[in-house]
CSV table of C-alpha atoms and ligand atoms in Angstrom, one decimal:
chain,number,residue,atom,x,y,z
A,1,MET,CA,3.1,21.0,-9.8
A,2,SER,CA,3.7,21.4,-6.1
A,3,LYS,CA,7.0,19.9,-4.8
A,4,THR,CA,6.5,16.3,-3.7
A,5,LYS,CA,6.5,16.0,0.1
A,6,THR,CA,9.3,13.8,1.4
A,7,HIS,CA,10.0,12.5,4.9
A,8,ILE,CA,13.6,11.2,5.1
A,9,TYR,CA,15.0,9.3,8.1
A,10,LYS,CA,18.2,7.5,8.8
A,11,ASN,CA,17.1,3.9,8.2
A,12,ASN,CA,14.2,1.5,7.8
A,13,PRO,CA,13.2,1.3,11.5
A,14,ALA,CA,13.3,5.1,11.8
A,15,VAL,CA,10.9,5.4,8.8
A,16,ALA,CA,8.6,2.8,10.3
A,17,GLU,CA,8.6,4.6,13.7
A,18,ALA,CA,7.9,8.1,12.1
A,19,PHE,CA,5.1,6.8,9.9
A,20,ALA,CA,3.5,4.8,12.7
A,21,ARG,CA,3.3,8.0,14.7
A,22,TYR,CA,1.7,9.9,11.7
A,23,LEU,CA,-0.7,7.0,11.0
A,24,GLN,CA,-1.9,6.9,14.7
A,25,LYS,CA,-2.6,10.6,14.6
A,26,GLN,CA,-4.6,10.4,11.4
A,27,ILE,CA,-6.7,7.5,12.7
A,28,SER,CA,-7.3,9.3,16.0
A,29,THR,CA,-8.9,12.2,14.1
A,30,SER,CA,-11.2,10.0,12.0
A,31,ASP,CA,-14.6,8.4,12.7
A,32,VAL,CA,-13.8,5.6,10.3
A,33,PHE,CA,-10.6,4.9,8.5
A,34,HIS,CA,-10.4,2.8,5.3
A,35,ILE,CA,-6.7,2.0,4.6
A,36,ALA,CA,-5.2,-0.1,1.8
A,37,LEU,CA,-2.0,-1.8,3.0
A,38,SER,CA,1.1,-2.8,1.1
A,39,GLY,CA,3.4,-5.8,1.1
A,40,GLY,CA,7.2,-5.4,1.1
A,41,SER,CA,10.0,-4.9,3.6
A,42,THR,CA,9.2,-1.3,4.8
A,43,PRO,CA,5.5,-2.0,5.5
A,44,LYS,CA,6.6,-5.1,7.3
A,45,ALA,CA,8.8,-3.0,9.6
A,46,LEU,CA,5.9,-0.6,10.1
A,47,PHE,CA,3.5,-3.4,11.1
A,48,GLU,CA,6.0,-4.8,13.6
A,49,TYR,CA,6.5,-1.3,15.1
A,50,ILE,CA,2.8,-0.7,15.4
A,51,ALA,CA,2.2,-4.1,17.0
A,52,LYS,CA,4.9,-3.4,19.6
A,53,ASN,CA,4.1,0.3,20.3
A,54,TYR,CA,0.6,1.2,19.2
A,55,ALA,CA,-1.5,-1.9,19.6
A,56,ARG,CA,-3.5,-0.3,22.4
A,57,GLU,CA,-3.1,3.3,21.2
A,58,ILE,CA,-5.1,2.9,18.1
A,59,ASP,CA,-8.9,2.4,18.2
A,60,TRP,CA,-9.1,-0.5,15.8
A,61,GLN,CA,-12.9,-0.5,15.9
A,62,LYS,CA,-12.9,2.3,13.4
A,63,VAL,CA,-10.1,1.0,11.1
A,64,HIS,CA,-10.9,-1.1,8.0
A,65,LEU,CA,-7.9,-2.9,6.5
A,66,TYR,CA,-7.7,-3.7,2.8
A,67,TRP,CA,-4.7,-4.8,0.6
A,68,GLY,CA,-3.4,-2.7,-2.3
A,69,ASP,CA,-2.3,-5.9,-3.8
A,70,GLU,CA,-2.1,-9.6,-2.9
A,71,ARG,CA,-0.5,-12.6,-4.4
A,72,CYS,CA,-2.9,-15.3,-5.6
A,73,VAL,CA,-1.8,-17.8,-2.9
A,74,SER,CA,-3.3,-19.1,0.3
A,75,PRO,CA,-3.2,-16.8,3.3
A,76,SER,CA,-0.8,-19.2,5.0
A,77,HIS,CA,1.6,-19.1,2.0
A,78,GLU,CA,5.0,-17.4,2.7
A,79,GLU,CA,4.4,-14.9,-0.1
A,80,SER,CA,0.9,-13.9,1.1
A,81,ASN,CA,0.8,-10.1,2.0
A,82,TYR,CA,-2.2,-10.9,4.2
A,83,GLY,CA,-0.2,-13.7,5.8
A,84,MET,CA,2.7,-11.3,6.6
A,85,THR,CA,0.3,-8.7,8.0
A,86,GLU,CA,-1.4,-11.3,10.1
A,87,LEU,CA,1.9,-12.5,11.5
A,88,LYS,CA,3.4,-9.0,12.1
A,89,LEU,CA,0.2,-7.1,13.1
A,90,LEU,CA,-3.2,-8.6,13.1
A,91,ARG,CA,-2.6,-11.3,15.7
A,92,HIS,CA,-1.3,-8.5,18.0
A,93,ILE,CA,-4.2,-6.1,17.8
A,94,ASN,CA,-7.9,-6.2,18.8
A,95,ILE,CA,-9.5,-5.5,15.4
A,96,PRO,CA,-13.0,-6.8,14.6
A,97,PHE,CA,-12.9,-9.7,12.1
A,98,VAL,CA,-15.4,-7.9,9.8
A,99,ASN,CA,-12.9,-4.9,9.6
A,100,VAL,CA,-10.3,-7.1,7.8
A,101,HIS,CA,-11.0,-7.2,4.1
A,102,ARG,CA,-8.6,-9.7,2.7
A,103,VAL,CA,-8.2,-10.8,-0.9
A,104,LEU,CA,-9.3,-14.5,-1.3
A,105,GLY,CA,-6.0,-15.5,-2.9
A,106,THR,CA,-6.9,-19.1,-3.8
A,107,ARG,CA,-10.0,-18.1,-5.8
A,108,ASN,CA,-10.0,-17.8,-9.6
A,109,PRO,CA,-8.0,-14.5,-10.1
A,110,ALA,CA,-10.4,-12.9,-12.6
A,111,GLU,CA,-13.4,-13.7,-10.4
A,112,GLU,CA,-11.6,-12.5,-7.2
A,113,ALA,CA,-10.5,-9.2,-8.8
A,114,LYS,CA,-14.2,-8.6,-9.6
A,115,ARG,CA,-15.4,-9.7,-6.2
A,116,TYR,CA,-12.8,-7.7,-4.2
A,117,GLY,CA,-13.5,-4.6,-6.3
A,118,GLU,CA,-17.2,-5.0,-5.4
A,119,GLU,CA,-16.3,-5.4,-1.7
A,120,ILE,CA,-14.3,-2.2,-1.8
A,121,VAL,CA,-17.1,-0.3,-3.7
A,122,TRP,CA,-19.7,-1.6,-1.2
A,123,ASN,CA,-17.7,-0.4,1.9
A,124,LEU,CA,-16.2,2.9,0.8
A,125,PRO,CA,-17.6,6.3,-0.2
A,126,LEU,CA,-17.4,7.2,-3.9
A,127,LYS,CA,-15.8,10.2,-5.6
A,128,ASN,CA,-15.6,10.6,-9.4
A,129,GLY,CA,-17.5,7.3,-9.5
A,130,LEU,CA,-14.6,5.5,-7.8
A,131,PRO,CA,-14.1,4.3,-4.2
A,132,ILE,CA,-12.1,6.7,-2.1
A,133,PHE,CA,-9.7,5.3,0.5
A,134,ASP,CA,-8.7,7.4,3.4
A,135,MET,CA,-5.2,6.2,2.9
A,136,VAL,CA,-3.3,4.0,0.5
A,137,LEU,CA,0.2,2.7,1.5
A,138,LEU,CA,2.5,1.8,-1.3
A,139,GLY,CA,5.9,0.3,-1.7
A,140,MET,CA,8.0,0.4,-4.8
A,141,GLY,CA,10.0,-2.3,-6.5
A,142,GLY,CA,13.4,-1.9,-8.1
A,143,ASP,CA,11.7,-1.8,-11.5
A,144,GLY,CA,9.4,1.0,-10.4
A,145,HIS,CA,6.4,-1.1,-9.9
A,146,THR,CA,3.9,-0.2,-7.1
A,147,ALA,CA,1.1,-2.3,-5.6
A,148,SER,CA,1.3,-5.0,-8.3
A,149,ILE,CA,1.2,-2.6,-11.3
A,150,PHE,CA,4.3,-3.6,-13.2
A,151,PRO,CA,6.0,-1.8,-16.1
A,152,HIS,CA,4.7,-4.4,-18.6
A,153,GLN,CA,1.1,-3.7,-17.6
A,154,MET,CA,0.9,0.1,-17.6
A,155,GLU,CA,-2.8,-0.2,-18.7
A,156,LEU,CA,-3.6,-1.0,-15.1
A,157,LEU,CA,-2.9,2.6,-14.3
A,158,THR,CA,-5.8,3.8,-16.4
A,159,THR,CA,-8.4,1.0,-16.5
A,160,ASP,CA,-11.8,1.9,-15.1
A,161,LYS,CA,-11.8,-1.3,-13.0
A,162,THR,CA,-11.4,-1.1,-9.2
A,163,CYS,CA,-9.1,-4.1,-9.1
A,164,ALA,CA,-7.4,-6.2,-11.8
A,165,VAL,CA,-5.4,-9.3,-12.3
A,166,ALA,CA,-1.6,-8.5,-12.5
A,167,ILE,CA,1.2,-10.9,-13.5
A,168,HIS,CA,4.7,-10.7,-12.0
A,169,PRO,CA,7.1,-10.2,-15.0
A,170,GLU,CA,9.6,-12.8,-13.8
A,171,SER,CA,7.8,-15.4,-11.9
A,172,GLY,CA,4.5,-15.2,-13.8
A,173,GLN,CA,2.7,-15.2,-10.5
A,174,LYS,CA,-0.8,-13.9,-10.6
A,175,ARG,CA,-1.8,-11.1,-8.2
A,176,ILE,CA,-4.8,-9.0,-7.5
A,177,THR,CA,-4.0,-5.3,-7.5
A,178,LEU,CA,-5.8,-2.0,-7.0
A,179,THR,CA,-5.7,0.0,-10.2
A,180,GLY,CA,-4.1,3.3,-10.7
A,181,LYS,CA,-7.3,5.4,-10.8
A,182,VAL,CA,-8.5,4.0,-7.5
A,183,ILE,CA,-5.1,4.6,-5.9
A,184,ASN,CA,-5.0,8.1,-7.2
A,185,ASN,CA,-8.6,8.7,-5.9
A,186,ALA,CA,-7.4,8.2,-2.3
A,187,LYS,CA,-7.4,11.1,0.2
A,188,GLU,CA,-3.8,10.3,1.1
A,189,ILE,CA,-1.2,8.2,-0.6
A,190,HIS,CA,2.1,7.3,1.1
A,191,PHE,CA,5.1,5.6,-0.4
A,192,LEU,CA,7.2,3.7,2.1
A,193,VAL,CA,10.6,3.1,0.3
A,194,THR,CA,13.9,2.2,1.8
A,195,GLY,CA,17.2,0.8,0.8
A,196,ALA,CA,20.0,1.6,-1.7
A,197,SER,CA,18.4,-0.6,-4.3
A,198,LYS,CA,15.7,2.0,-4.8
A,199,THR,CA,18.1,5.1,-5.1
A,200,LYS,CA,18.3,5.2,-8.9
A,201,VAL,CA,14.6,4.8,-9.6
A,202,VAL,CA,13.6,7.3,-6.9
A,203,LYS,CA,16.0,9.9,-8.3
A,204,GLU,CA,14.7,9.3,-11.9
A,205,ILE,CA,11.1,9.6,-10.7
A,206,PHE,CA,11.7,12.8,-8.7
A,207,ASP,CA,13.9,14.4,-11.5
A,208,LYS,CA,11.7,13.0,-14.3
A,209,THR,CA,14.8,11.7,-16.1
A,210,GLY,CA,16.0,8.4,-17.5
A,211,ASP,CA,13.3,5.7,-17.7
A,212,TYR,CA,10.9,7.4,-15.3
A,213,GLU,CA,8.0,7.1,-17.8
A,214,LYS,CA,8.4,3.3,-17.7
A,215,TYR,CA,7.8,3.2,-13.9
A,216,PRO,CA,4.2,2.8,-12.7
A,217,ALA,CA,5.2,4.6,-9.5
A,218,SER,CA,5.8,7.8,-11.6
A,219,PHE,CA,2.1,8.0,-12.3
A,220,ILE,CA,0.8,8.0,-8.7
A,221,ASP,CA,-0.4,11.5,-7.9
A,222,HIS,CA,-0.2,13.6,-4.7
A,223,ALA,CA,1.8,11.0,-2.9
A,224,GLU,CA,4.1,11.6,0.1
A,225,TRP,CA,7.4,9.7,0.2
A,226,TRP,CA,8.7,8.2,3.4
A,227,MET,CA,12.3,7.1,2.8
A,228,ASP,CA,15.5,6.3,4.5
A,229,GLU,CA,18.7,8.2,3.5
A,230,ALA,CA,19.8,5.4,1.2
A,231,ALA,CA,16.7,5.4,-1.0
A,232,ALA,CA,16.5,9.3,-0.9
A,233,GLU,CA,20.2,9.9,-1.7
A,234,GLY,CA,19.5,11.4,-5.0
A,235,VAL,CA,16.6,13.5,-3.9
A,236,SER,CA,17.4,17.2,-3.5
B,301,6PG,C1,4.2,-6.7,-3.1
B,301,6PG,C2,4.2,-5.3,-2.8
B,301,6PG,C3,5.2,-4.6,-3.7
B,301,6PG,C4,6.3,-4.1,-2.8
B,301,6PG,C5,7.5,-3.7,-3.6
B,301,6PG,C6,8.6,-3.2,-2.7
B,301,6PG,O1,3.2,-7.4,-3.0
B,301,6PG,O2,5.3,-7.2,-3.5
B,301,6PG,O3,3.0,-4.7,-2.6
B,301,6PG,O4,4.6,-3.5,-4.4
B,301,6PG,O5,5.8,-2.9,-2.1
B,301,6PG,O6,7.9,-4.9,-4.3
B,301,6PG,O7,9.0,-4.3,-1.9
B,301,6PG,P1,10.3,-4.0,-0.9
B,301,6PG,O8,9.9,-2.9,0.0
B,301,6PG,O9,10.3,-5.3,-0.1
B,301,6PG,O10,11.4,-3.8,-1.7
């Protein structure tokens, strides 16, 4: 297997700046760009940086935004990934309303997982019978979860569904998540992971040691990892 590509920077803001520059270049060379966004602290820093520095440098007419996972809450709820993105990015950019494909977090979760999956299949080209995103952004939790695929629901990595209902292991909160097969079908997958709380899990995933087989993030293929020095400390 080819060596996992890593991009390591001093801190969270530096990761956000570097990835924003890369993302702007990728969008500029595309006619249409379907990207699944992530929640979490590093994507939040990325959205802030883009809003401040690239709001007018990116042709948002060709960008279609989706969410790799969303909490089953209203868009105004403090835990809404869409709500965070709207605050940090969407209100600062001129993106057509129809290009923003949010999860309807207050609908019945099982029905919304089906509906959102159909919206994605309707809008994206297919490969291997699955929708193909131009890019999927992912974070990683301290338990090795990614999107909202948690260690106690590893079956969400291999289900044939496009989206599924996930359950947070501690809070029991329901979420809608892209499934592993759809994530792995993307043209590009980028992990944005920062902070010392991720060091141990990142090292186990890269070295394939310890509990790595319990981490959903271990089963994401061909991903590039954008990290700060703290998260990447154990990566050679
Ligand atoms: C979510 C995110 C989740 C997140 C990780 C990492 O909805 O919670 O999609 O997968 O990326 O929990 O979050 P931090 O970067 O804030 O540690």
